[in-house]
Each structure stands twice: as C-alpha cells, then as structure tokens.
Amino acid sequence: MANEVNSFLQAFSRDTRYFLSHPFLWKVNIQSDVVGAVNQALSKGGEFWRASQIPDNYSKNGDILVATEVSIPSEQSSFSDFGQENRGGFLPGYGIVQRESFLSRNITVNFLETAIDLEHTFFRPWTIALGIDGLVNQGLKSTITLTQYDNQLRRRKGYIFEDAFPTVCEGYGLSRSPGEYLQKTVTFACKNYRQT
C-alpha cells in the first residue's frame, strides 16, 4: 500500500502527464478577419459603434488576449419515453429525441481588462453587428482558439471553437475603490469545438 501511495505522489511531482494546470494562464486567439464584417454591418445599421481594434492589436510577443477563466460548453441530449403504456408492469423504452443545438453550447470567457477597453472596442461592436445582420452574414462568425500554458510557458492543452460569435457582453460596475483586476465577461456560441 505504501508503495502505491509513493508512486502516486511521485507521478504528480515528476511525471509531466500529471502536472496540475495553472488556470489563469489562458491565451485567446480570435481570427482577425471578423472586424471588416463587423464595421460593415454597423455602418449599414447606422450605428455609431465601430470595432476600432482588431485582436492582433492586443498582441505583444505572440500573446493575444488573456483570460482568467473559461467555461467549456456542456454536451446535452433530450430523451423521451417510447412504447406502449400499461404493458403489464414492463417499463417503457427510452430514446434520444435530439442533441441540443449549438446555441445552447456556450463558452464564457473572463478577459482581463487592459488599458485598452477591449470590450467596447471589439466585443460589444461585434455583438451589436450580429443584431443588425444576424447569422446570415458568415463574416461575423470566427474561429476562437484557447490555449493553456504551464508555469514554464509550455503548452498544456487547447480548444478550437468553430463558427463562434458573441451572444452576451455582461455589464459590470465601475468604482474607485482598490480591488481585484477588472474582468470583462463575454459569452460566445459556437457550431462545434474540438481539442487541439
């Protein structure tokens, strides 16, 4: 028993497969060609909003946006009972009705705010543009890549979200009191996602 415990603890301390992740080291990369479609839709709708920054403008030395927390979407299916009722004590059969739609698969990302107001210069205009053109404008969908790094800046794991678009830019309070870093929360929907 002692050998099993020792080998278990040794794995966490020496084997990289068992190293614990640092949840605050997430890099977010958004395909930058969405900005032109956003500004075109905003102009068409007569909005004063503009996406004045492309995601690449937030980069320095290859880092794009930093997220402190990312929620991966759930996978869900709907079930129903099938068969005849009152079959002499036999339970009815169950079958799957449908896999839930991609709109219910939300990704929530808490972005660390920088000196540039990234929510008002990029995410909020993108959300408003979707309200004008809708999802028929394929240019308003983007590919979002999330990558997690360890404390040695080595890549740990990643996810690619295809045909993603923002659905909610959450409000937030502003105060002069010192506290935690300001975070901006944006929720996205996607058609599908996969691990990289």
mmCIF file of C-alpha atoms in Angstrom:
data_model
loop_
_atom_site.group_PDB
_atom_site.id
_atom_site.type_symbol
_atom_site.label_atom_id
_atom_site.label_comp_id
_atom_site.label_asym_id
_atom_site.label_seq_id
_atom_site.Cartn_x
_atom_site.Cartn_y
_atom_site.Cartn_z
ATOM 1 C CA MET A 1 0.000 0.000 0.000
ATOM 2 C CA ALA A 2 2.802 2.408 0.888
ATOM 3 C CA ASN A 3 4.464 1.773 -2.483
ATOM 4 C CA GLU A 4 1.218 2.598 -4.299
ATOM 5 C CA VAL A 5 0.900 5.904 -2.428
ATOM 6 C CA ASN A 6 4.547 6.772 -3.063
ATOM 7 C CA SER A 7 4.269 6.025 -6.794
ATOM 8 C CA PHE A 8 1.088 8.099 -6.972
ATOM 9 C CA LEU A 9 2.755 11.089 -5.311
ATOM 10 C CA GLN A 10 5.922 10.625 -7.373
ATOM 11 C CA ALA A 11 3.813 10.850 -10.543
ATOM 12 C CA PHE A 12 2.492 14.264 -9.557
ATOM 13 C CA SER A 13 5.942 15.593 -8.728
ATOM 14 C CA ARG A 14 7.986 14.154 -11.608
ATOM 15 C CA ASP A 15 5.759 12.998 -14.468
ATOM 16 C CA THR A 16 4.567 15.861 -16.705
ATOM 17 C CA ARG A 17 1.388 13.948 -17.592
ATOM 18 C CA TYR A 18 0.157 14.562 -14.034
ATOM 19 C CA PHE A 19 1.285 18.149 -13.524
ATOM 20 C CA LEU A 20 -1.569 20.366 -12.377
ATOM 21 C CA SER A 21 -2.717 23.150 -14.687
ATOM 22 C CA HIS A 22 -2.441 26.835 -13.905
ATOM 23 C CA PRO A 23 -5.976 28.013 -14.687
ATOM 24 C CA PHE A 24 -5.033 31.675 -15.077
ATOM 25 C CA LEU A 25 -2.631 31.179 -17.984
ATOM 26 C CA TRP A 26 -5.070 31.054 -20.920
ATOM 27 C CA LYS A 27 -4.269 32.671 -24.258
ATOM 28 C CA VAL A 28 -7.205 33.540 -26.518
ATOM 29 C CA ASN A 29 -6.737 33.939 -30.258
ATOM 30 C CA ILE A 30 -9.617 35.263 -32.371
ATOM 31 C CA GLN A 31 -9.461 35.074 -36.141
ATOM 32 C CA SER A 32 -8.966 38.734 -37.040
ATOM 33 C CA ASP A 33 -10.874 38.915 -40.335
ATOM 34 C CA VAL A 34 -14.156 39.423 -38.450
ATOM 35 C CA VAL A 35 -13.507 43.170 -37.917
ATOM 36 C CA GLY A 36 -14.304 44.203 -41.500
ATOM 37 C CA ALA A 37 -17.656 42.398 -41.413
ATOM 38 C CA VAL A 38 -18.464 43.949 -38.028
ATOM 39 C CA ASN A 39 -17.812 47.522 -39.197
ATOM 40 C CA GLN A 40 -19.682 46.972 -42.468
ATOM 41 C CA ALA A 41 -22.776 45.747 -40.601
ATOM 42 C CA LEU A 42 -22.571 48.638 -38.123
ATOM 43 C CA SER A 43 -22.380 51.179 -40.964
ATOM 44 C CA LYS A 44 -25.359 49.600 -42.674
ATOM 45 C CA GLY A 45 -27.368 49.794 -39.448
ATOM 46 C CA GLY A 46 -26.497 53.453 -38.870
ATOM 47 C CA GLU A 47 -24.746 52.659 -35.590
ATOM 48 C CA PHE A 48 -22.045 54.910 -34.149
ATOM 49 C CA TRP A 49 -20.235 51.858 -32.745
ATOM 50 C CA ARG A 50 -17.096 50.674 -34.513
ATOM 51 C CA ALA A 51 -14.678 47.843 -33.897
ATOM 52 C CA SER A 52 -11.617 50.052 -33.641
ATOM 53 C CA GLN A 53 -9.257 47.310 -32.624
ATOM 54 C CA ILE A 54 -8.531 44.024 -34.266
ATOM 55 C CA PRO A 55 -7.484 41.187 -31.963
ATOM 56 C CA ASP A 56 -3.920 41.364 -33.284
ATOM 57 C CA ASN A 57 -3.628 44.894 -31.829
ATOM 58 C CA TYR A 58 -3.791 43.364 -28.368
ATOM 59 C CA SER A 59 -0.762 41.229 -29.087
ATOM 60 C CA LYS A 60 2.763 41.570 -27.845
ATOM 61 C CA ASN A 61 5.367 38.890 -28.393
ATOM 62 C CA GLY A 62 2.757 36.463 -29.706
ATOM 63 C CA ASP A 63 0.280 36.828 -26.822
ATOM 64 C CA ILE A 64 -3.201 37.911 -27.825
ATOM 65 C CA LEU A 65 -5.834 38.181 -25.105
ATOM 66 C CA VAL A 66 -5.524 36.811 -21.602
ATOM 67 C CA ALA A 67 -8.441 35.027 -19.984
ATOM 68 C CA THR A 68 -8.612 34.300 -16.278
ATOM 69 C CA GLU A 69 -11.467 31.827 -16.578
ATOM 70 C CA VAL A 70 -13.030 29.861 -19.407
ATOM 71 C CA SER A 71 -16.147 27.718 -19.179
ATOM 72 C CA ILE A 72 -16.285 24.919 -21.739
ATOM 73 C CA PRO A 73 -19.793 24.192 -23.070
ATOM 74 C CA SER A 74 -21.784 21.249 -21.856
ATOM 75 C CA GLU A 75 -22.977 18.490 -24.144
ATOM 76 C CA GLN A 76 -26.616 17.591 -23.734
ATOM 77 C CA SER A 77 -29.263 15.439 -25.382
ATOM 78 C CA SER A 78 -33.030 15.296 -24.915
ATOM 79 C CA PHE A 79 -34.696 11.956 -24.159
ATOM 80 C CA SER A 80 -38.276 10.753 -24.240
ATOM 81 C CA ASP A 81 -40.070 7.529 -23.397
ATOM 82 C CA PHE A 82 -41.348 5.399 -26.235
ATOM 83 C CA GLY A 83 -43.595 2.395 -26.361
ATOM 84 C CA GLN A 84 -46.998 1.466 -25.068
ATOM 85 C CA GLU A 85 -48.407 2.488 -21.739
ATOM 86 C CA ASN A 86 -49.723 -0.069 -19.251
ATOM 87 C CA ARG A 87 -47.792 -3.018 -20.641
ATOM 88 C CA GLY A 88 -48.308 -5.253 -17.641
ATOM 89 C CA GLY A 89 -45.568 -3.831 -15.449
ATOM 90 C CA PHE A 90 -42.909 -3.545 -18.145
ATOM 91 C CA LEU A 91 -41.065 -0.247 -18.177
ATOM 92 C CA PRO A 92 -41.330 1.837 -21.341
ATOM 93 C CA GLY A 93 -38.299 2.210 -23.562
ATOM 94 C CA TYR A 94 -36.362 5.432 -23.761
ATOM 95 C CA GLY A 95 -34.846 7.007 -26.830
ATOM 96 C CA ILE A 96 -32.941 10.111 -27.710
ATOM 97 C CA VAL A 97 -35.014 12.855 -29.295
ATOM 98 C CA GLN A 98 -32.231 15.220 -30.303
ATOM 99 C CA ARG A 99 -28.805 16.523 -29.489
ATOM 100 C CA GLU A 100 -29.153 20.052 -28.153
ATOM 101 C CA SER A 101 -28.485 22.814 -30.663
ATOM 102 C CA PHE A 102 -25.213 24.679 -30.924
ATOM 103 C CA LEU A 103 -26.846 27.814 -29.479
ATOM 104 C CA SER A 104 -27.109 26.095 -26.114
ATOM 105 C CA ARG A 105 -23.378 25.276 -26.156
ATOM 106 C CA ASN A 106 -21.998 28.474 -24.652
ATOM 107 C CA ILE A 107 -18.396 29.412 -23.978
ATOM 108 C CA THR A 108 -17.952 32.029 -21.281
ATOM 109 C CA VAL A 109 -14.611 33.825 -21.150
ATOM 110 C CA ASN A 110 -13.479 36.258 -18.443
ATOM 111 C CA PHE A 111 -10.987 38.579 -20.107
ATOM 112 C CA LEU A 112 -8.542 40.606 -18.034
ATOM 113 C CA GLU A 113 -9.101 44.260 -18.830
ATOM 114 C CA THR A 114 -6.126 46.186 -20.186
ATOM 115 C CA ALA A 115 -5.502 49.898 -20.726
ATOM 116 C CA ILE A 116 -7.425 49.493 -23.996
ATOM 117 C CA ASP A 117 -11.112 48.888 -23.309
ATOM 118 C CA LEU A 118 -11.254 45.660 -25.291
ATOM 119 C CA GLU A 119 -14.925 45.082 -24.582
ATOM 120 C CA HIS A 120 -16.074 48.405 -26.066
ATOM 121 C CA THR A 121 -13.547 48.438 -28.894
ATOM 122 C CA PHE A 122 -14.141 44.896 -30.093
ATOM 123 C CA PHE A 123 -16.653 42.578 -28.369
ATOM 124 C CA ARG A 124 -19.613 44.946 -27.909
ATOM 125 C CA PRO A 125 -19.493 46.228 -31.518
ATOM 126 C CA TRP A 126 -19.306 42.603 -32.682
ATOM 127 C CA THR A 127 -22.411 41.735 -30.643
ATOM 128 C CA ILE A 128 -24.319 44.772 -31.991
ATOM 129 C CA ALA A 129 -23.326 43.901 -35.579
ATOM 130 C CA LEU A 130 -24.863 40.449 -35.104
ATOM 131 C CA GLY A 131 -28.105 42.173 -34.080
ATOM 132 C CA ILE A 132 -28.084 44.031 -37.408
ATOM 133 C CA ASP A 133 -27.009 41.352 -39.893
ATOM 134 C CA GLY A 134 -27.747 38.169 -37.973
ATOM 135 C CA LEU A 135 -26.055 34.855 -38.599
ATOM 136 C CA VAL A 136 -26.652 35.002 -42.353
ATOM 137 C CA ASN A 137 -23.531 37.173 -42.503
ATOM 138 C CA GLN A 138 -20.890 34.445 -42.367
ATOM 139 C CA GLY A 139 -18.178 37.073 -41.846
ATOM 140 C CA LEU A 140 -19.494 37.678 -38.328
ATOM 141 C CA LYS A 141 -18.516 34.156 -37.281
ATOM 142 C CA SER A 142 -14.959 33.460 -36.278
ATOM 143 C CA THR A 143 -12.627 30.749 -35.080
ATOM 144 C CA ILE A 144 -11.537 31.136 -31.456
ATOM 145 C CA THR A 145 -8.544 29.216 -30.135
ATOM 146 C CA LEU A 146 -7.937 28.850 -26.402
ATOM 147 C CA THR A 147 -4.542 27.607 -25.250
ATOM 148 C CA GLN A 148 -3.418 26.886 -21.715
ATOM 149 C CA TYR A 149 0.219 27.066 -20.643
ATOM 150 C CA ASP A 150 2.032 25.758 -17.599
ATOM 151 C CA ASN A 151 4.318 27.782 -15.332
ATOM 152 C CA GLN A 152 7.247 27.091 -17.697
ATOM 153 C CA LEU A 153 5.250 28.615 -20.617
ATOM 154 C CA ARG A 154 4.881 25.225 -22.274
ATOM 155 C CA ARG A 155 1.616 24.459 -23.985
ATOM 156 C CA ARG A 156 -0.606 22.221 -21.845
ATOM 157 C CA LYS A 157 -3.890 21.904 -23.750
ATOM 158 C CA GLY A 158 -6.133 23.797 -26.093
ATOM 159 C CA TYR A 159 -9.532 24.070 -27.719
ATOM 160 C CA ILE A 160 -10.717 25.368 -31.088
ATOM 161 C CA PHE A 161 -14.254 26.787 -31.339
ATOM 162 C CA GLU A 162 -15.596 26.905 -34.888
ATOM 163 C CA ASP A 163 -18.114 29.445 -36.235
ATOM 164 C CA ALA A 164 -18.124 31.267 -32.898
ATOM 165 C CA PHE A 165 -19.840 34.575 -32.211
ATOM 166 C CA PRO A 166 -20.604 36.598 -29.068
ATOM 167 C CA THR A 167 -24.097 36.381 -27.609
ATOM 168 C CA VAL A 168 -23.675 38.352 -24.367
ATOM 169 C CA CYS A 169 -21.354 41.124 -23.206
ATOM 170 C CA GLU A 170 -22.101 41.266 -19.498
ATOM 171 C CA GLY A 171 -22.425 44.580 -17.713
ATOM 172 C CA TYR A 172 -20.071 45.495 -14.900
ATOM 173 C CA GLY A 173 -19.710 48.050 -12.140
ATOM 174 C CA LEU A 174 -17.059 50.747 -12.003
ATOM 175 C CA SER A 175 -15.760 52.093 -8.698
ATOM 176 C CA ARG A 176 -12.748 53.963 -7.415
ATOM 177 C CA SER A 177 -12.092 51.519 -4.591
ATOM 178 C CA PRO A 178 -8.990 49.359 -4.966
ATOM 179 C CA GLY A 179 -9.635 45.700 -5.503
ATOM 180 C CA GLU A 180 -9.188 42.912 -7.954
ATOM 181 C CA TYR A 181 -8.319 43.478 -11.584
ATOM 182 C CA LEU A 182 -11.301 44.375 -13.736
ATOM 183 C CA GLN A 183 -12.553 41.483 -15.835
ATOM 184 C CA LYS A 184 -14.894 41.600 -18.808
ATOM 185 C CA THR A 185 -17.124 38.566 -19.309
ATOM 186 C CA VAL A 186 -18.183 37.639 -22.843
ATOM 187 C CA THR A 187 -20.334 34.629 -23.723
ATOM 188 C CA PHE A 188 -19.991 33.006 -27.135
ATOM 189 C CA ALA A 189 -21.980 30.396 -29.015
ATOM 190 C CA CYS A 190 -20.287 28.073 -31.484
ATOM 191 C CA LYS A 191 -21.187 25.483 -34.060
ATOM 192 C CA ASN A 192 -18.726 22.958 -32.744
ATOM 193 C CA TYR A 193 -15.476 22.668 -30.844
ATOM 194 C CA ARG A 194 -12.596 20.258 -30.536
ATOM 195 C CA GLN A 195 -9.463 19.753 -28.514
ATOM 196 C CA THR A 196 -6.085 20.552 -30.043
#
